[in-house]
Coordinates of C-alpha atoms in Angstrom, one line a residue:
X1 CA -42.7 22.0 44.7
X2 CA -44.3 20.8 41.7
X3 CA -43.0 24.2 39.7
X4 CA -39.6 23.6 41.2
X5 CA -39.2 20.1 40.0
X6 CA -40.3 21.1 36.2
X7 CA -37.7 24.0 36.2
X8 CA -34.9 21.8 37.6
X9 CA -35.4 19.3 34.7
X10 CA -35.8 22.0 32.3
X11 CA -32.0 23.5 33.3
X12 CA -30.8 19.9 33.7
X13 CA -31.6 19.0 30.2
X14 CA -30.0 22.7 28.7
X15 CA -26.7 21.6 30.1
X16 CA -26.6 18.2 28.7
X17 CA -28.3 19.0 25.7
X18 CA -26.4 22.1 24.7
X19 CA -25.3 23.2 21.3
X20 CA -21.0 23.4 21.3
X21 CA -20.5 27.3 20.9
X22 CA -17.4 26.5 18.7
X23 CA -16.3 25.4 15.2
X24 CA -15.5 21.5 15.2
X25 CA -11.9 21.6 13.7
X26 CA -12.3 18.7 10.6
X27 CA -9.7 18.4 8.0
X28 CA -8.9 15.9 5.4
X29 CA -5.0 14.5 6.2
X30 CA -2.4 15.3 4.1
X31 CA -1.2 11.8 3.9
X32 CA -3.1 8.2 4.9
X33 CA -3.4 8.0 8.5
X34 CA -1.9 11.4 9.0
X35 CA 1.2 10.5 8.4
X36 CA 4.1 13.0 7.9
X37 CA 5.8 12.0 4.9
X38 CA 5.4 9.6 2.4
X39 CA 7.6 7.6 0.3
X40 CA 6.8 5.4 -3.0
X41 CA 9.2 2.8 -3.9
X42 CA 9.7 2.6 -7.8
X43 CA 11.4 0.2 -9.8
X44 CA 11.9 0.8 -13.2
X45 CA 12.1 -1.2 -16.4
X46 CA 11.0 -5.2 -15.0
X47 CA 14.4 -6.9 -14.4
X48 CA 14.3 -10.4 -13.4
X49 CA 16.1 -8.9 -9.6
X50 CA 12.9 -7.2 -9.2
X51 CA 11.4 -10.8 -8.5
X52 CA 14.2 -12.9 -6.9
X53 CA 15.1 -9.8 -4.5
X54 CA 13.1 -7.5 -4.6
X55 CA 9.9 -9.2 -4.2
X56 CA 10.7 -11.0 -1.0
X57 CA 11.9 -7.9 0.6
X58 CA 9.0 -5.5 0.0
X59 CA 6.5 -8.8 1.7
X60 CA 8.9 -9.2 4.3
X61 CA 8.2 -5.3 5.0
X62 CA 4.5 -5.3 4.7
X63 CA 5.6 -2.9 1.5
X64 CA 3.4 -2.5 -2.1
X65 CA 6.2 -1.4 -4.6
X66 CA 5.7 0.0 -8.3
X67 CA 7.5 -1.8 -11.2
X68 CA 7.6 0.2 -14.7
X69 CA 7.0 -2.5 -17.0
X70 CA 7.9 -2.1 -20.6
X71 CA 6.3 -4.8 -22.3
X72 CA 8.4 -5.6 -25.1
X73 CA 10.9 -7.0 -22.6
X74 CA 8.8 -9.5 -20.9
X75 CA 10.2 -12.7 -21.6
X76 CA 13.4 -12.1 -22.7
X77 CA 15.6 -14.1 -20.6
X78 CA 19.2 -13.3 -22.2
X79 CA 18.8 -10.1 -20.9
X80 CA 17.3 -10.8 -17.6
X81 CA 13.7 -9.8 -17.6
X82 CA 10.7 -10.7 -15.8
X83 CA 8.2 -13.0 -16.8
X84 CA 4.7 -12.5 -17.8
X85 CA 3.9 -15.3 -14.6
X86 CA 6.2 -13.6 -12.1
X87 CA 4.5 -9.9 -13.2
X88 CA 1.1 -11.5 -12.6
X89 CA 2.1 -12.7 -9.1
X90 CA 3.2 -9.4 -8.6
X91 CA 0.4 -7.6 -9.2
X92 CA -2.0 -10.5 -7.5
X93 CA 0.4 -9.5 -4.2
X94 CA -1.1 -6.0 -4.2
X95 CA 2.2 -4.3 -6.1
X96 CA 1.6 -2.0 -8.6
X97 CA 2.3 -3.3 -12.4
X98 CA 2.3 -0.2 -14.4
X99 CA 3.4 1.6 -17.8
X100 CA 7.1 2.4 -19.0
X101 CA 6.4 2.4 -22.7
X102 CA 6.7 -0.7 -24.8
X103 CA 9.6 -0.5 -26.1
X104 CA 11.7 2.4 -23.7
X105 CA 12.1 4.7 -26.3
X106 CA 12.9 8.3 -26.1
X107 CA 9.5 9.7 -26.1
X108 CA 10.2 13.2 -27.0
X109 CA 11.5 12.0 -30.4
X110 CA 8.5 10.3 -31.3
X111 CA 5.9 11.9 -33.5
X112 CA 2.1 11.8 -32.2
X113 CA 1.1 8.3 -33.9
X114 CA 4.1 6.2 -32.7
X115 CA 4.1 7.8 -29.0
X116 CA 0.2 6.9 -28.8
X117 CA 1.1 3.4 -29.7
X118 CA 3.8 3.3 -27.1
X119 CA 1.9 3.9 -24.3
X120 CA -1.8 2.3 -25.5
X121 CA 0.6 -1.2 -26.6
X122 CA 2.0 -1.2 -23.5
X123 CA -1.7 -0.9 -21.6
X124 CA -3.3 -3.5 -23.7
X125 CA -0.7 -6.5 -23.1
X126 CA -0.7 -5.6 -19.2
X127 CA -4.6 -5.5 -18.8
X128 CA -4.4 -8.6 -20.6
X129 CA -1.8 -10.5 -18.7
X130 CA -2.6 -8.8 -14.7
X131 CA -6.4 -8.2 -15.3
X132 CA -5.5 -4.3 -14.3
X133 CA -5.2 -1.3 -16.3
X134 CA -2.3 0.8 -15.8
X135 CA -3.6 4.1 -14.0
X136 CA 0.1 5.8 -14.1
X137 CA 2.8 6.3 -16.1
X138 CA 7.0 6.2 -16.0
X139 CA 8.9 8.5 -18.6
X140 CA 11.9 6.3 -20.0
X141 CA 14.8 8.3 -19.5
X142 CA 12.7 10.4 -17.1
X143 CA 12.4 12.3 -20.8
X144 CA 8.8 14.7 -21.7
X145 CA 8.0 17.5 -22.9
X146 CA 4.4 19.1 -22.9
X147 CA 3.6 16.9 -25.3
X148 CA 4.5 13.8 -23.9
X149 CA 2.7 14.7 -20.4
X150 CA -0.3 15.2 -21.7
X151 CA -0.7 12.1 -24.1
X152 CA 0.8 10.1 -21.1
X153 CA -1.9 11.7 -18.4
X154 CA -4.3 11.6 -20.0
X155 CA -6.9 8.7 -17.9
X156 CA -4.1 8.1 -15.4
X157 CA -4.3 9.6 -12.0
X158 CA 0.1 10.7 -12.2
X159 CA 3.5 10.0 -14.2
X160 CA 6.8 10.2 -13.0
X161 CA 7.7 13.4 -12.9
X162 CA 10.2 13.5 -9.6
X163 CA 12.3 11.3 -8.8
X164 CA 15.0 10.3 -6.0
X165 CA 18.0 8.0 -7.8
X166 CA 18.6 5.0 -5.4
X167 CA 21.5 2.7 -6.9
X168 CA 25.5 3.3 -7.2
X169 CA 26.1 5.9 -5.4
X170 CA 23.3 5.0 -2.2
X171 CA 25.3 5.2 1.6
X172 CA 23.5 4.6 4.6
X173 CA 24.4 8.0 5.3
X174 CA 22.7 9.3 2.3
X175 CA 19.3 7.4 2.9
X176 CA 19.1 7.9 6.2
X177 CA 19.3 12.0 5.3
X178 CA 16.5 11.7 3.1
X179 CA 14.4 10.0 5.6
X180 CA 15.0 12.9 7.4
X181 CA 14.5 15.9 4.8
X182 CA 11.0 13.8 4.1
X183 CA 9.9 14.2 7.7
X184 CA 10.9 17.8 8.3
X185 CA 9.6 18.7 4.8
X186 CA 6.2 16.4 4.9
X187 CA 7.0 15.2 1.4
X188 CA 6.7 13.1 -0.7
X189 CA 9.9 10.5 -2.0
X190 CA 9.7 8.9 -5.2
X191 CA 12.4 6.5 -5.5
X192 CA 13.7 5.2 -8.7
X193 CA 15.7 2.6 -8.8
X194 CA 16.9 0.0 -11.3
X195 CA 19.3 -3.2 -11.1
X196 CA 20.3 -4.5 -7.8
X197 CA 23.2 -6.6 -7.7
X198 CA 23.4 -6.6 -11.7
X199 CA 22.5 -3.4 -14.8
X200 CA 22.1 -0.4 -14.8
X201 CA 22.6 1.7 -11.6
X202 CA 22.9 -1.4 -9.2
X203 CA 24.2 -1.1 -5.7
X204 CA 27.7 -1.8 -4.2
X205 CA 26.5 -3.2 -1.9
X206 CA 22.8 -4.4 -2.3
X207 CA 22.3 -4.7 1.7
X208 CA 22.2 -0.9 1.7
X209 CA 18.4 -0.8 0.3
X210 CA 17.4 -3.4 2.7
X211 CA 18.7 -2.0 5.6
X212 CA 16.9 1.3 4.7
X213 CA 14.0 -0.4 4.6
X214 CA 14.1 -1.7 7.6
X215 CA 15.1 2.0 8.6
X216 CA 11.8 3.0 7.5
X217 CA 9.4 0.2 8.7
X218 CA 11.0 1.2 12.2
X219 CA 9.1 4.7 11.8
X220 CA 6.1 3.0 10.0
X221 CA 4.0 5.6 12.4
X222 CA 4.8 8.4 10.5
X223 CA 6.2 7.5 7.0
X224 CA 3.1 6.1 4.3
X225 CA 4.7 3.9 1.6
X226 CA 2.5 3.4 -0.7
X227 CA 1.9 2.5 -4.7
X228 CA 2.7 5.7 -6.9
X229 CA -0.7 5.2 -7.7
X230 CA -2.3 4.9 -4.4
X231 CA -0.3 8.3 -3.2
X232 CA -1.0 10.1 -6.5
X233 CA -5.0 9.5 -6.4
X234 CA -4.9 10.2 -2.6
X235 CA -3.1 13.2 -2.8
X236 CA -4.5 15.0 -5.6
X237 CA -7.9 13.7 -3.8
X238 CA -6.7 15.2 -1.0
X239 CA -6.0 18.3 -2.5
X240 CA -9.7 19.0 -5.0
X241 CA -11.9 17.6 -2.0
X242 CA -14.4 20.1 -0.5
X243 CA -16.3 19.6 3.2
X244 CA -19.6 20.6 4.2
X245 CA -19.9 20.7 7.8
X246 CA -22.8 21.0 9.9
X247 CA -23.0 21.0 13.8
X248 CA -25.9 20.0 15.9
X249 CA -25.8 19.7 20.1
X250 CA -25.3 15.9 19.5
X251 CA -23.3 15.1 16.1
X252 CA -21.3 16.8 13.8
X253 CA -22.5 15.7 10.0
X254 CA -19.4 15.9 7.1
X255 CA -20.8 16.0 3.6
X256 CA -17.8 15.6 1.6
X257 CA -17.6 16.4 -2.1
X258 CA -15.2 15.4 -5.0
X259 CA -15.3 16.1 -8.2
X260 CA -13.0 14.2 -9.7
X261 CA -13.5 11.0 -11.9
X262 CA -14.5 8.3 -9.1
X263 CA -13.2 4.7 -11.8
X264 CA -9.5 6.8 -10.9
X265 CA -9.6 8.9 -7.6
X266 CA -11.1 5.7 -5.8
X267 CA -8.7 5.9 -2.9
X268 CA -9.8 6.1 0.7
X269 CA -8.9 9.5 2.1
X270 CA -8.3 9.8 6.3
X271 CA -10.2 12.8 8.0
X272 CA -9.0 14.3 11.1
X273 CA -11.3 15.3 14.1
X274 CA -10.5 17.5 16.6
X275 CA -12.4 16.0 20.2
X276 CA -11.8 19.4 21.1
X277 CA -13.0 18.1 24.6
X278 CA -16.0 16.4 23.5
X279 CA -16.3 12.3 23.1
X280 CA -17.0 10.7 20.2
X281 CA -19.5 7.8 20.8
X282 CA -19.6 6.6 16.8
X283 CA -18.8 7.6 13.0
X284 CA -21.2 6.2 10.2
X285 CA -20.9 6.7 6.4
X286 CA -23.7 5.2 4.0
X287 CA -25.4 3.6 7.0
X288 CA -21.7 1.4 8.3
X289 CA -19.7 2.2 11.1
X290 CA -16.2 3.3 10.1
X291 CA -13.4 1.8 12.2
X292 CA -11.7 5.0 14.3
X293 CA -8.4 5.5 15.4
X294 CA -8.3 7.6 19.0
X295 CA -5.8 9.6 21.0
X296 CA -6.5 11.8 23.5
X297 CA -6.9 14.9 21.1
X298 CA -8.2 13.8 18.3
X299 CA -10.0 11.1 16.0
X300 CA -9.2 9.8 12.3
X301 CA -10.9 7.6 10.1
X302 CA -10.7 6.1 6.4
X303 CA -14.0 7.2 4.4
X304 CA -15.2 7.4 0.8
X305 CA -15.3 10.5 -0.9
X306 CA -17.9 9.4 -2.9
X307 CA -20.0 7.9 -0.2
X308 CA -22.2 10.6 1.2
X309 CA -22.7 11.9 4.5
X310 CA -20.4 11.2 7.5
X311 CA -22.2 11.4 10.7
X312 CA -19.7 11.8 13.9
X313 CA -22.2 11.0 16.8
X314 CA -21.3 12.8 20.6
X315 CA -21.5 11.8 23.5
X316 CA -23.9 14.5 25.5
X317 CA -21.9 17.5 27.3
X318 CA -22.8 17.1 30.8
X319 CA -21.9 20.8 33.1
X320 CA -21.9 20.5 37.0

C-alpha cells in the first residue's frame, strides 16, 4: 500500500507539473493594443484655428494631435498664428509640438548652412518655450530630397514623408473610405491638414472633420490615433525588436532586446500571447506586475523594451 501511495503522487504531480510540448506563440503587435490601423492627425504650420477649434475637438475625443510649428510665425497675430502661451498649453495637454522649419522655406533650395539653421532654430525656440525637444520633423511643401532627409532625421525618430490631404475637397464619403482602406490595409494614415474655416486648404464645411472624428472614436477598438511621434518610435520599435523566449512547465520568460537609441524609441510596445489553452496567473517586468488585457484566446500587455525580462507566470496543467 505504502509503494502504491508513492507512485500515485509521483504520476499525479507529472500531470500537473508537465512541460507544454508546444511553442508559446508571442509576438510584438503591429500597432498599440493590437489595433488594426492607425491614424495620426497632423496639423501643419500653427494657425490660430488650431487652438480655438481644433484644440477642443481633439480633448473632447480623448485625441493627442501633431501641430508643425514654424517658429517664426509664433506671434504674429495679423496673420492669424498661434501664440507662444496657447503652443505651451498644447503641448502641456499631451499634443505633440513639433518642427516645420522656421521660417517654411523650400528646403531643397537651401544650401547645407542655411537648411541646418532652419531646422536647429526652429528646435531651440520650442525646447525653450514647451520644455520638449522636437523628436520629428514636417517638410514645408512636403518638399526633400536626400539631402534634406537626412539633415532633418538625423536624432528624430520620423518626418513627414506620407501624407493624406484633409481640407477642400474632404466629403463624408471620402473620409469614411479611408477609414475603411486603413482597416482592410492595417496602415497607417497621416493626415495633413491646414486652415479650417479660414487659409489655406480649409473645409466647406468644417463639420465634416468633426464628424469623422466622431466616426473614428466609434471604432476606437481597432483604430490607434496617436502623435506622429508616438506611432513613428512604436513602429519602427516594432519593427528592429528581437524576442528571446524560454519555456519552462510553469512560465514562459520573454527577454526582449532593442537596439535602438532608448532617449528616442522610448515608447511602450504591446506583446501578444497566445493562452493556447493554458491560464495565465501573472506577467512581471523588472520585478512590477504589468496590467493585462484578456479574451478568451489570448493576452496583451504594455512593456519596456528596455526593461529586461518579462516573466508570464501559468497556472499548473492539471490532466484527468
Amino acid at each position: 500500500m505504502i509503494l502504491l501511495s508513492f507512485v500515485t503522487s509521483i504520476l499525479l504531480c507529472s500531470q500537473i507539473c508537465a512541460t507544454t510540448t508546444h511553442e508559446p506563440t508571442i509576438r510584438v503587435a503591429r500597432y498599440k493594443q493590437d489595433k488594426r490601423c492607425a491614424i495620426s492627425y497632423t496639423f501643419d504650420d500653427g494657425m490660430k484655428e488650431h487652438y480655438t477649434l481644433v484644440l477642443p475637438e481633439l480633448e473632447k475625443h480623448g485625441f493627442k494631435g501633431t501641430f508643425w510649428i514654424c517658429g517664426g510665425f509664433i506671434e504674429n497675430n495679423e496673420g492669424g498664428w498661434l501664440t507662444w502661451s496657447q503652443v505651451k498649453e498644447m503641448a502641456d495637454k499631451g499634443h505633440e509640438m513639433s518642427n516645420h522649419s522656421w521660417s517654411h522655406p523650400n528646403l531643397t533650395k537651401l544650401d547645407r548652412e542655411q537648411l541646418i539653421r532652419e531646422m536647429e532654430k526652429n528646435d531651440s525656440i520650442l525646447l525653450e518655450k514647451t520644455g520638449l525637444l522636437p523628436r520629428t520633423f514636417c517638410y514645408p511643401y512636403n518638399a526633400y530630397n536626400e539631402e534634406v532627409l537626412r539633415v532633418a532625421s538625423a536624432h528624430r525618430v520620423g518626418t513627414r514623408t506620407q501624407e493624406y490631404g484633409i481640407g477642400t475637397a474632404s466629403t463624408p464619403e471620402k473620409l469614411d473610405q479611408w477609414i475603411e482602406d486603413l482597416l482592410s490595409s492595417g496602415g497607417w494614415g497621416v493626415a495633413m491638414i491646414h486652415g479650417i474655416t479660414e487659409g489655406y486648404d480649409a473645409f466647406a464645411v468644417p463639420a465634416v472633420l468633426w464628424e469623422h472624428f466622431d466616426k473614428v472614436k466609434a471604432q476606437e477598438e481597432h483604430i490607434w490615433v496617436g502623435t506622429f511621434r508616438e506611432v513613428s518610435a512604436y513602429t519602427e520599435a516594432q519593427k528592429q525588436i528581437r524576442l528571446q523566449i524560454t519555456e519552462t512547465d510553469h512560465s514562459w520568460t520573454v527577454l526582449p532586446e532593442l537596439l535602438l537609441d532608448k532617449e528616442l524609441f522610448n515608447e511602450p510596445l504591446t506583446l501578444v500571447v497566445e493562452k493556447q489553452g493554458r491560464e495565465i496567473s501573472g506577467v512581471r517586468q523588472d520585478a512590477k506586475n504589468l496590467p493585462v488585457y484578456e479574451s478568451a484566446d489570448k493576452i496583451i500587455f504594455e512593456f519596456d523594451p528596455y526593461g529586461g525580462e518579462i516573466q508570464i507566470e501559468l497556472a499548473p496543467v492539471y490532466i484527468p
